[in-house]
């Protein structure tokens, strides 16, 4: 997904990147005039959303974009969050920012539209009670494939990690550490938040063997490879698989039988923000049912907003079945959480995988 896409390995790496960014660039565009500075992934919200926000609330906002969670984490850690008011980050990164004291506690009295969330979306493990974050979108990571060109529909992680002969060099995997390692963890019946160094090392060895069968590691263009037929089976975030389905209805998505991760992309307010009233207004605006519906229709991901989901055109569920997954179905999967210092082991494992011959 746009939200979770990443090419830089790990929060530990983000800290190092943050140091480099601090040395290379000024610390953002801090302002105390009520104009929000929002950082989001590119194309992860409707283009005119900020204009609509201004029309609804009177607050102005400007958008900066980050390519990865790790990129914005590096900047925020290096600068103490100064220069940014609102951040879009995945749940495990919001959790890490909270541990570092870099995000603000939310004033629920200023976010009455919190009531529109599914009850399950207010009790997610990274932030029960939405104390410092609100969920923006959520979904799963699984197998996206050309149903018209594969002999048998994939059902489990082995179909990706140990592909059939006809799929060798027709398979791609996500390169981002949490999702790359997560596939290996789930294939072995382990947790997506595994912290045992020996199991992480064994998973790196497993994925190093898989590398021999891959066409590529690809976090951004895998669905295009499916559309062209260059790839027949890819490791994908559900919404990005939808982008492929939009161009070719034979592209399908399946959650592996062993289970997968539940990812959650969130919105937080920085502790350093000088515009917290406007920032709370932005969060409340995003939580309006019609806005949540509009966002979901635009980015092709499920919204945790109950009223927003219930107002979606049901024809979308027929074309993109993963959009119809219920909160109960999503919560059967294992939510990605911050793994703290173990992130260094993850980064090291991914480096080993990428270096494997």
Short mmCIF file of C-alpha atoms in Angstrom, two decimals, residues 66-286:
data_model
loop_
_atom_site.label_atom_id
_atom_site.label_comp_id
_atom_site.label_asym_id
_atom_site.label_seq_id
_atom_site.Cartn_x
_atom_site.Cartn_y
_atom_site.Cartn_z
CA UNK A 66 7.21 11.17 2.63
CA UNK A 67 8.05 8.03 0.72
CA UNK A 68 8.32 5.75 3.73
CA UNK A 69 7.54 5.50 7.40
CA UNK A 70 11.25 5.48 8.07
CA UNK A 71 11.83 8.71 6.16
CA UNK A 72 9.36 10.74 8.21
CA UNK A 73 10.45 9.01 11.41
CA UNK A 74 14.02 10.07 10.72
CA UNK A 75 13.01 13.69 10.22
CA UNK A 76 10.73 13.80 13.27
CA UNK A 77 13.25 12.11 15.56
CA UNK A 78 16.06 14.36 14.36
CA UNK A 79 14.06 17.56 14.78
CA UNK A 80 11.97 16.65 17.79
CA UNK A 81 8.89 16.91 15.60
CA UNK A 82 9.31 20.65 15.04
CA UNK A 83 8.00 21.82 11.70
CA UNK A 84 5.18 19.29 11.53
CA UNK A 85 1.70 19.35 13.03
CA UNK A 86 0.11 16.19 11.68
CA UNK A 87 1.72 12.95 10.52
CA UNK A 88 0.40 9.92 8.69
CA UNK A 89 2.36 6.87 9.88
CA UNK A 90 1.68 3.17 10.32
CA UNK A 91 0.51 2.05 13.76
CA UNK A 92 3.76 0.48 14.91
CA UNK A 93 5.59 3.71 14.09
CA UNK A 94 2.98 5.82 15.89
CA UNK A 95 3.55 3.52 18.86
CA UNK A 96 7.30 4.14 18.66
CA UNK A 97 6.79 7.92 18.42
CA UNK A 98 4.59 7.80 21.51
CA UNK A 99 7.28 5.93 23.44
CA UNK A 100 9.69 8.72 22.47
CA UNK A 101 7.26 11.42 23.63
CA UNK A 102 7.05 12.92 20.13
CA UNK A 103 3.29 12.76 19.65
CA UNK A 104 0.58 14.64 21.53
CA UNK A 105 -2.12 13.06 23.63
CA UNK A 106 -5.45 13.60 21.90
CA UNK A 107 -8.21 15.74 23.39
CA UNK A 108 -11.30 13.67 22.61
CA UNK A 109 -13.60 16.60 23.37
CA UNK A 110 -12.19 18.20 20.22
CA UNK A 111 -12.76 15.09 18.10
CA UNK A 112 -16.48 14.30 18.43
CA UNK A 113 -16.42 12.29 15.21
CA UNK A 114 -14.44 9.59 17.00
CA UNK A 115 -17.88 8.10 17.57
CA UNK A 116 -17.95 7.14 13.88
CA UNK A 117 -15.16 4.57 14.26
CA UNK A 118 -15.93 0.89 14.52
CA UNK A 119 -15.65 -0.08 18.22
CA UNK A 120 -12.82 -2.45 17.19
CA UNK A 121 -10.92 0.50 15.69
CA UNK A 122 -10.85 2.21 19.08
CA UNK A 123 -9.22 -0.76 20.77
CA UNK A 124 -6.36 -1.60 18.44
CA UNK A 125 -3.32 -2.91 20.26
CA UNK A 126 -0.93 -0.15 19.27
CA UNK A 127 -3.16 2.45 20.96
CA UNK A 128 -6.22 1.21 22.88
CA UNK A 129 -8.62 4.12 23.39
CA UNK A 130 -7.06 6.25 20.64
CA UNK A 131 -4.99 8.13 23.18
CA UNK A 132 -2.46 9.46 20.65
CA UNK A 133 -3.62 8.28 17.22
CA UNK A 134 -6.66 7.74 15.06
CA UNK A 135 -6.78 4.98 12.44
CA UNK A 136 -7.00 6.22 8.85
CA UNK A 137 -7.08 2.94 6.92
CA UNK A 138 -6.49 -0.71 7.67
CA UNK A 139 -6.05 -3.95 5.84
CA UNK A 140 -3.99 -7.06 5.25
CA UNK A 141 -0.96 -8.20 3.31
CA UNK A 142 -1.36 -11.24 1.11
CA UNK A 143 -1.10 -12.81 -2.30
CA UNK A 144 -2.14 -11.00 -5.46
CA UNK A 145 -2.16 -13.03 -8.64
CA UNK A 146 -3.28 -13.43 -12.24
CA UNK A 147 -6.16 -15.87 -11.98
CA UNK A 148 -6.19 -16.30 -15.77
CA UNK A 149 -2.52 -17.26 -16.03
CA UNK A 150 -1.73 -19.46 -13.00
CA UNK A 151 -2.56 -23.17 -13.00
CA UNK A 152 -3.84 -23.13 -9.43
CA UNK A 153 -4.90 -20.24 -7.25
CA UNK A 154 -2.40 -19.64 -4.42
CA UNK A 155 -3.64 -20.46 -0.94
CA UNK A 156 -0.66 -20.16 1.40
CA UNK A 157 2.70 -18.56 1.98
CA UNK A 158 4.49 -21.56 0.47
CA UNK A 159 3.02 -20.64 -2.91
CA UNK A 160 5.04 -17.43 -2.65
CA UNK A 161 8.16 -18.63 -0.82
CA UNK A 162 8.50 -21.96 -2.64
CA UNK A 163 6.81 -21.26 -5.97
CA UNK A 164 5.81 -23.92 -8.47
CA UNK A 165 8.28 -24.33 -11.37
CA UNK A 166 6.10 -22.39 -13.78
CA UNK A 167 6.13 -19.41 -11.38
CA UNK A 168 9.89 -19.21 -10.86
CA UNK A 169 11.05 -15.70 -11.78
CA UNK A 170 7.40 -14.67 -12.04
CA UNK A 171 7.07 -13.77 -8.36
CA UNK A 172 7.81 -10.57 -6.44
CA UNK A 173 8.02 -9.85 -2.72
CA UNK A 174 7.80 -6.68 -0.68
CA UNK A 175 11.22 -5.43 0.40
CA UNK A 176 10.18 -3.57 3.54
CA UNK A 177 11.48 -5.36 6.60
CA UNK A 178 8.24 -5.87 8.55
CA UNK A 179 6.40 -7.28 5.56
CA UNK A 180 9.29 -9.25 4.03
CA UNK A 181 10.09 -10.95 7.32
CA UNK A 182 6.41 -11.23 8.18
CA UNK A 183 5.85 -13.54 5.21
CA UNK A 184 8.64 -15.79 6.44
CA UNK A 185 7.41 -15.70 10.02
CA UNK A 186 3.85 -16.66 9.12
CA UNK A 187 5.02 -19.45 6.80
CA UNK A 188 6.66 -21.02 9.85
CA UNK A 189 3.75 -20.38 12.19
CA UNK A 190 5.58 -17.58 14.01
CA UNK A 191 4.41 -14.14 15.09
CA UNK A 192 4.70 -11.16 12.74
CA UNK A 193 6.17 -9.42 15.81
CA UNK A 194 8.74 -12.15 16.45
CA UNK A 195 11.58 -11.13 18.78
CA UNK A 196 13.59 -14.34 19.16
CA UNK A 197 16.99 -13.67 17.51
CA UNK A 198 17.43 -17.31 16.51
CA UNK A 199 14.04 -17.40 14.78
CA UNK A 200 14.75 -14.12 13.02
CA UNK A 201 18.05 -15.50 11.76
CA UNK A 202 16.42 -18.74 10.57
CA UNK A 203 13.76 -16.72 8.76
CA UNK A 204 16.45 -14.68 7.02
CA UNK A 205 17.99 -17.94 5.80
CA UNK A 206 14.61 -19.15 4.53
CA UNK A 207 13.98 -15.92 2.67
CA UNK A 208 17.51 -15.96 1.29
CA UNK A 209 16.64 -19.26 -0.43
CA UNK A 210 13.38 -17.78 -1.74
CA UNK A 211 15.33 -14.97 -3.37
CA UNK A 212 16.58 -17.43 -6.02
CA UNK A 213 12.99 -17.84 -7.29
CA UNK A 214 12.04 -14.17 -7.36
CA UNK A 215 11.66 -11.80 -10.25
CA UNK A 216 12.25 -8.88 -7.91
CA UNK A 217 11.69 -7.24 -4.56
CA UNK A 218 9.13 -4.60 -5.37
CA UNK A 219 7.19 -2.25 -3.10
CA UNK A 220 5.78 0.07 -5.72
CA UNK A 221 5.27 -1.36 -9.20
CA UNK A 222 4.30 -4.97 -8.50
CA UNK A 223 0.70 -4.54 -9.57
CA UNK A 224 1.87 -3.08 -12.89
CA UNK A 225 4.00 -6.19 -13.38
CA UNK A 226 0.87 -8.27 -12.86
CA UNK A 227 -1.08 -6.21 -15.36
CA UNK A 228 1.65 -6.65 -18.00
CA UNK A 229 2.08 -10.36 -17.21
CA UNK A 230 5.74 -9.93 -16.25
CA UNK A 231 4.75 -11.28 -12.83
CA UNK A 232 2.00 -13.79 -12.09
CA UNK A 233 2.06 -13.81 -8.28
CA UNK A 234 3.10 -10.95 -6.00
CA UNK A 235 3.30 -10.19 -2.30
CA UNK A 236 0.98 -7.23 -1.89
CA UNK A 237 -0.94 -4.92 0.35
CA UNK A 238 -4.61 -5.46 -0.36
CA UNK A 239 -5.32 -1.94 -1.62
CA UNK A 240 -2.43 -2.02 -4.05
CA UNK A 241 -3.75 -5.30 -5.40
CA UNK A 242 -6.98 -3.40 -6.03
CA UNK A 243 -5.05 -1.00 -8.25
CA UNK A 244 -4.16 -4.00 -10.42
CA UNK A 245 -7.71 -5.32 -10.36
CA UNK A 246 -8.94 -1.94 -11.55
CA UNK A 247 -6.92 -2.48 -14.75
CA UNK A 248 -7.46 -6.22 -15.13
CA UNK A 249 -10.35 -8.04 -13.45
CA UNK A 250 -8.40 -11.30 -13.57
CA UNK A 251 -6.12 -9.99 -10.81
CA UNK A 252 -7.29 -11.44 -7.50
CA UNK A 253 -6.28 -11.15 -3.85
CA UNK A 254 -6.18 -13.85 -1.20
CA UNK A 255 -5.21 -13.92 2.47
CA UNK A 256 -2.88 -16.91 3.02
CA UNK A 257 -4.40 -19.80 4.95
CA UNK A 258 -1.72 -19.52 7.67
CA UNK A 259 -2.87 -15.98 8.37
CA UNK A 260 -1.17 -12.65 7.84
CA UNK A 261 -0.66 -9.25 9.41
CA UNK A 262 -3.21 -6.58 10.15
CA UNK A 263 -1.64 -3.24 9.28
CA UNK A 264 -3.13 0.05 10.43
CA UNK A 265 -2.21 3.47 9.03
CA UNK A 266 -2.82 6.23 11.53
CA UNK A 267 -2.83 10.00 11.97
CA UNK A 268 -1.06 11.65 14.90
CA UNK A 269 -0.45 15.19 16.12
CA UNK A 270 3.15 16.02 16.97
CA UNK A 271 3.93 16.99 20.53
CA UNK A 272 5.82 19.99 19.10
CA UNK A 273 2.84 21.28 17.11
CA UNK A 274 1.98 24.91 17.79
CA UNK A 275 -1.37 24.47 16.07
CA UNK A 276 -3.06 21.78 18.07
CA UNK A 277 -6.55 23.25 17.78
CA UNK A 278 -6.33 23.16 13.99
CA UNK A 279 -4.73 19.72 14.12
CA UNK A 280 -7.60 18.34 16.19
CA UNK A 281 -10.01 19.93 13.71
CA UNK A 282 -8.23 18.09 10.90
CA UNK A 283 -8.56 14.74 12.66
CA UNK A 284 -12.24 15.42 13.31
CA UNK A 285 -12.72 16.37 9.66
CA UNK A 286 -11.13 13.11 8.48
#
